[in-house]
Coordinates of C-alpha atoms in Angstrom, one line a residue:
M46 CA -3.3 3.8 46.6
T47 CA -0.9 6.7 45.9
F48 CA -1.3 8.4 42.6
G49 CA 1.6 10.8 42.5
E50 CA 1.6 13.6 40.1
Q51 CA -0.4 12.0 37.3
P52 CA -4.2 12.8 37.3
A53 CA -6.0 10.2 39.3
Y54 CA -8.3 9.2 36.4
L55 CA -5.3 8.5 34.2
R56 CA -3.7 6.3 36.8
V57 CA -6.9 4.4 37.3
A58 CA -7.3 4.0 33.5
G59 CA -3.7 3.0 33.2
D60 CA -4.1 0.2 35.9
L61 CA -7.3 -1.1 34.2
R62 CA -5.6 -0.9 30.8
Q63 CA -2.7 -3.0 32.1
K64 CA -5.1 -5.6 33.4
I65 CA -6.7 -5.8 30.0
V66 CA -3.4 -6.1 28.2
D67 CA -2.2 -8.8 30.7
G68 CA -5.3 -10.8 30.4
Q69 CA -6.6 -10.3 33.9
L70 CA -9.6 -8.7 32.3
P71 CA -10.1 -10.9 29.2
P72 CA -12.3 -10.0 26.2
H73 CA -16.1 -9.9 27.0
T74 CA -15.4 -9.5 30.7
R75 CA -17.5 -6.9 32.4
L76 CA -15.5 -3.9 33.5
P77 CA -15.7 -3.2 37.3
S78 CA -18.7 -1.0 38.0
Q79 CA -18.2 2.7 38.8
A80 CA -18.9 2.0 42.4
R81 CA -16.4 -0.8 42.4
I82 CA -13.7 1.4 40.9
R83 CA -14.5 4.1 43.4
Q84 CA -14.1 1.7 46.3
E85 CA -11.0 -0.2 45.0
Y86 CA -9.0 2.8 44.1
G87 CA -10.3 5.2 46.7
V88 CA -11.4 7.8 44.2
S89 CA -14.5 9.9 43.5
D90 CA -17.4 9.0 41.1
T91 CA -16.1 11.7 38.8
V92 CA -12.6 10.1 38.6
A93 CA -14.1 6.6 38.1
L94 CA -16.3 7.9 35.3
E95 CA -13.5 9.7 33.6
A96 CA -11.3 6.6 33.8
R97 CA -14.0 4.5 32.0
K98 CA -14.3 7.2 29.4
V99 CA -10.5 7.0 28.7
L100 CA -10.8 3.2 28.1
M101 CA -13.8 3.7 25.8
A102 CA -12.0 6.4 23.8
E103 CA -9.1 4.0 23.4
G104 CA -11.4 1.3 22.0
L105 CA -10.5 -1.1 24.8
V106 CA -14.0 -1.4 26.2
E107 CA -17.5 -0.9 24.9
G108 CA -20.8 -0.1 26.5
R109 CA -23.8 -2.4 26.2
S110 CA -27.2 -0.9 26.7
G111 CA -28.7 -2.0 30.0
S112 CA -25.8 -4.3 30.7
G113 CA -22.7 -2.4 31.5
T114 CA -19.2 -1.9 30.0
Y115 CA -17.3 -4.8 28.6
V116 CA -13.7 -5.5 27.5
R117 CA -13.6 -5.6 23.7
E118 CA -12.1 -8.3 21.6
R119 CA -8.7 -7.1 20.5
P120 CA -8.0 -7.8 16.8
V121 CA -4.7 -9.2 15.8
P122 CA -3.2 -6.5 13.4
R123 CA -2.7 -7.6 9.9
R124 CA -0.1 -6.2 7.6
I125 CA -0.6 -4.0 4.6
S126 CA 2.6 -3.9 2.6
R127 CA 3.5 -0.9 0.4
S128 CA 6.4 -0.4 -2.0
G129 CA 7.8 2.3 -4.1
Y130 CA 7.8 -0.2 -7.0
R131 CA 4.6 -0.8 -8.8
P132 CA 3.8 -4.1 -10.6
T133 CA 3.6 -3.8 -14.4
G134 CA 1.4 -5.6 -16.9
G135 CA -2.1 -5.2 -15.5
A136 CA -1.6 -3.8 -12.0
T137 CA -5.0 -3.1 -10.3
P138 CA -5.7 -0.3 -7.9
F139 CA -5.9 -2.9 -5.1
R140 CA -2.4 -4.2 -6.1
Q141 CA -1.3 -0.6 -6.1
E142 CA -2.6 0.0 -2.6
Q143 CA -1.6 -3.4 -1.3
A144 CA 1.8 -4.3 -2.7
D145 CA 2.1 -7.6 -0.8
G146 CA 2.0 -10.3 -3.4
E147 CA -0.1 -12.5 -1.1
G148 CA -2.7 -9.9 -0.7
R149 CA -6.2 -10.8 -1.9
G150 CA -9.1 -8.5 -2.1
T151 CA -11.8 -6.7 -4.0
W152 CA -12.8 -3.1 -4.4
E153 CA -15.7 -0.9 -5.5
S154 CA -15.4 2.6 -6.8
S155 CA -17.2 5.6 -8.1
S156 CA -15.9 8.7 -10.0
E157 CA -17.2 12.2 -10.5
Q158 CA -15.9 15.5 -11.7
S159 CA -15.5 18.2 -9.1
E160 CA -13.6 21.4 -8.3
A161 CA -10.3 21.1 -6.5
S162 CA -10.4 22.3 -2.9
V163 CA -7.7 24.5 -1.6
A164 CA -5.9 21.5 0.0
V165 CA -6.2 19.3 -3.1
A166 CA -5.1 22.1 -5.4
E167 CA -2.0 22.7 -3.3
R168 CA -1.1 19.0 -3.5
L169 CA -1.7 18.9 -7.3
D170 CA 0.0 22.3 -7.9
I171 CA -3.1 23.7 -9.6
E172 CA -5.5 26.6 -8.8
P173 CA -8.3 26.1 -6.4
G174 CA -11.5 25.4 -8.3
E175 CA -9.8 23.8 -11.2
R176 CA -11.6 20.6 -12.4
V177 CA -10.4 17.3 -11.1
M178 CA -11.7 13.7 -11.4
C179 CA -12.4 12.5 -7.9
T180 CA -12.6 8.7 -7.4
R181 CA -13.6 7.0 -4.1
Y182 CA -12.6 3.4 -3.4
L183 CA -13.7 0.9 -0.8
Y184 CA -11.3 -2.1 -0.5
R185 CA -12.3 -5.4 1.1
E186 CA -10.3 -8.4 2.2
S187 CA -12.3 -11.6 2.5
G188 CA -15.4 -9.5 2.4
E189 CA -14.4 -7.2 5.3
A190 CA -14.0 -3.5 4.7
M191 CA -10.3 -2.8 5.2
M192 CA -9.4 0.5 3.5
L193 CA -10.8 3.6 1.9
S194 CA -9.1 5.7 -0.7
T195 CA -10.1 9.0 -2.3
S196 CA -8.0 10.1 -5.3
W197 CA -7.9 13.3 -7.4
E198 CA -6.5 13.7 -10.9
P199 CA -6.3 17.1 -12.7
L200 CA -8.5 17.0 -15.8
A201 CA -5.9 19.3 -17.3
V202 CA -3.8 16.1 -17.6
T203 CA -6.4 13.4 -18.2
G204 CA -9.5 15.3 -19.5
R205 CA -10.7 14.2 -23.0
T206 CA -8.4 11.2 -23.0
P207 CA -9.2 7.5 -22.8
V208 CA -8.0 7.4 -19.1
M209 CA -10.1 10.2 -17.8
L210 CA -12.2 7.7 -15.8
P211 CA -9.8 5.5 -13.8
E212 CA -12.1 2.4 -13.9
E213 CA -13.2 2.7 -17.5
G214 CA -11.7 2.7 -21.0
P215 CA -9.0 0.4 -22.5
V216 CA -6.7 0.6 -19.4
G217 CA -9.4 1.1 -16.8
G218 CA -8.5 -0.4 -13.4
M219 CA -4.8 -0.8 -14.2
G220 CA -3.4 1.8 -11.8
V221 CA -2.0 5.3 -12.1
V222 CA 1.4 4.4 -13.5
E223 CA 0.0 2.3 -16.4
R224 CA -2.9 4.7 -17.1
M225 CA -0.6 7.7 -17.3
R226 CA 1.8 5.8 -19.5
A227 CA -1.0 5.2 -22.0
I228 CA -1.3 9.0 -22.6
D229 CA 2.5 9.4 -22.7
V230 CA 2.8 10.8 -19.1
I231 CA 5.6 8.9 -17.4
V232 CA 5.3 8.6 -13.7
D233 CA 8.8 8.7 -12.2
N234 CA 8.2 9.4 -8.5
V235 CA 5.7 8.8 -5.7
T236 CA 5.7 10.2 -2.2
E237 CA 3.7 9.1 0.8
E238 CA 3.2 10.9 4.1
V239 CA 1.7 8.8 7.0
G240 CA -0.3 10.3 9.8
A241 CA -3.0 9.4 12.3
R242 CA -6.2 11.0 13.4
P243 CA -9.6 10.1 14.9
G244 CA -11.7 8.5 12.2
L245 CA -14.6 10.5 10.8
A246 CA -18.0 9.2 11.6
E247 CA -18.7 8.2 8.0
E248 CA -15.4 6.5 7.7
L249 CA -15.9 4.4 10.8
L250 CA -19.4 3.5 9.8
V251 CA -18.0 1.8 6.6
L252 CA -14.8 0.4 8.2
G253 CA -16.5 -1.0 11.2
G254 CA -15.0 1.2 13.9
V255 CA -16.5 3.0 16.9
P256 CA -16.4 6.7 17.7
G257 CA -12.9 7.6 18.9
H258 CA -11.1 4.9 17.0
V259 CA -7.9 6.1 15.3
V260 CA -7.2 5.7 11.6
L261 CA -4.0 5.8 9.7
V262 CA -4.0 8.3 6.8
I263 CA -1.5 7.9 3.9
Q264 CA -1.3 11.0 1.8
R265 CA 0.1 9.8 -1.6
T266 CA 1.1 11.7 -4.6
F267 CA 2.4 10.5 -8.0
Y268 CA 4.7 12.8 -10.1
A269 CA 5.7 12.9 -13.7
S270 CA 8.9 15.1 -14.2
G271 CA 8.1 17.0 -11.0
R272 CA 4.4 17.6 -11.9
P273 CA 1.8 16.0 -9.6
V274 CA -0.6 13.9 -11.7
E275 CA -2.5 12.2 -9.0
T276 CA -2.9 12.6 -5.2
A277 CA -4.9 10.4 -2.8
D278 CA -5.8 9.9 0.8
V279 CA -5.7 6.3 1.9
V280 CA -7.6 5.6 5.2
I281 CA -6.8 2.4 7.2
P282 CA -8.1 1.3 10.7
A283 CA -5.2 1.6 13.0
D284 CA -6.4 -1.1 15.4
R285 CA -6.6 -3.8 12.7
Y286 CA -3.7 -3.1 10.3
R287 CA -0.1 -2.2 10.3
V288 CA 1.6 -0.5 7.3
A289 CA 4.9 -2.1 6.2
Y290 CA 7.1 -0.4 3.7
H291 CA 9.6 -2.1 1.4
L292 CA 12.2 0.5 0.6
P293 CA 14.9 -0.1 -2.0
V294 CA 18.5 0.4 -1.1
K295 CA 20.4 2.5 -3.6

């Protein structure tokens, strides 16, 4: 087999990947052994090993102790819909994060005061070290962990008000827009930046991923008259979900 200019281990990995995608190596099938790969492709043990590492890093195969390496079940991606419009009249954080009207789910959260890091302070246009309310959410769909969210709100805006704790008080759990409106702060803009990175170990532990899995990270910020009043990082498993945006035409 001629491998051309591409490194041999990538060409071997690419050929095996295609067999997985095409169904020639269906889920739960044992991947060819290192010796078999070496023989079939005419490569060294090192190349065969590196090719297997590539497939493992991509989440296509998994090692089973004492048994070998097997093709993983590939989940059918589900859609998480997001929109610049927020529902009114009792919108929940889950509805805020999942704007699809058919979405169903539950969440759990915890809040604590902390000092703004340099990165958070820049996003909130405050000084590093200023006090913020940090709230962490875990969202579930049909009992399965599907999304993490960490939000920060400057206590200079919400401190000593009934909405200081996002999940408590008269409008607890109703979402940023409604909560801010309750203290006469009118949210009029929201921005979202979407990126991807390898999931952190603690994220993947909760979301059910394996080391090397990629997550989507949505960096969201709410504004009131140009002033940031909340910013959040939303973390979603990239292999199980797709993010769909509904953008209004003006």
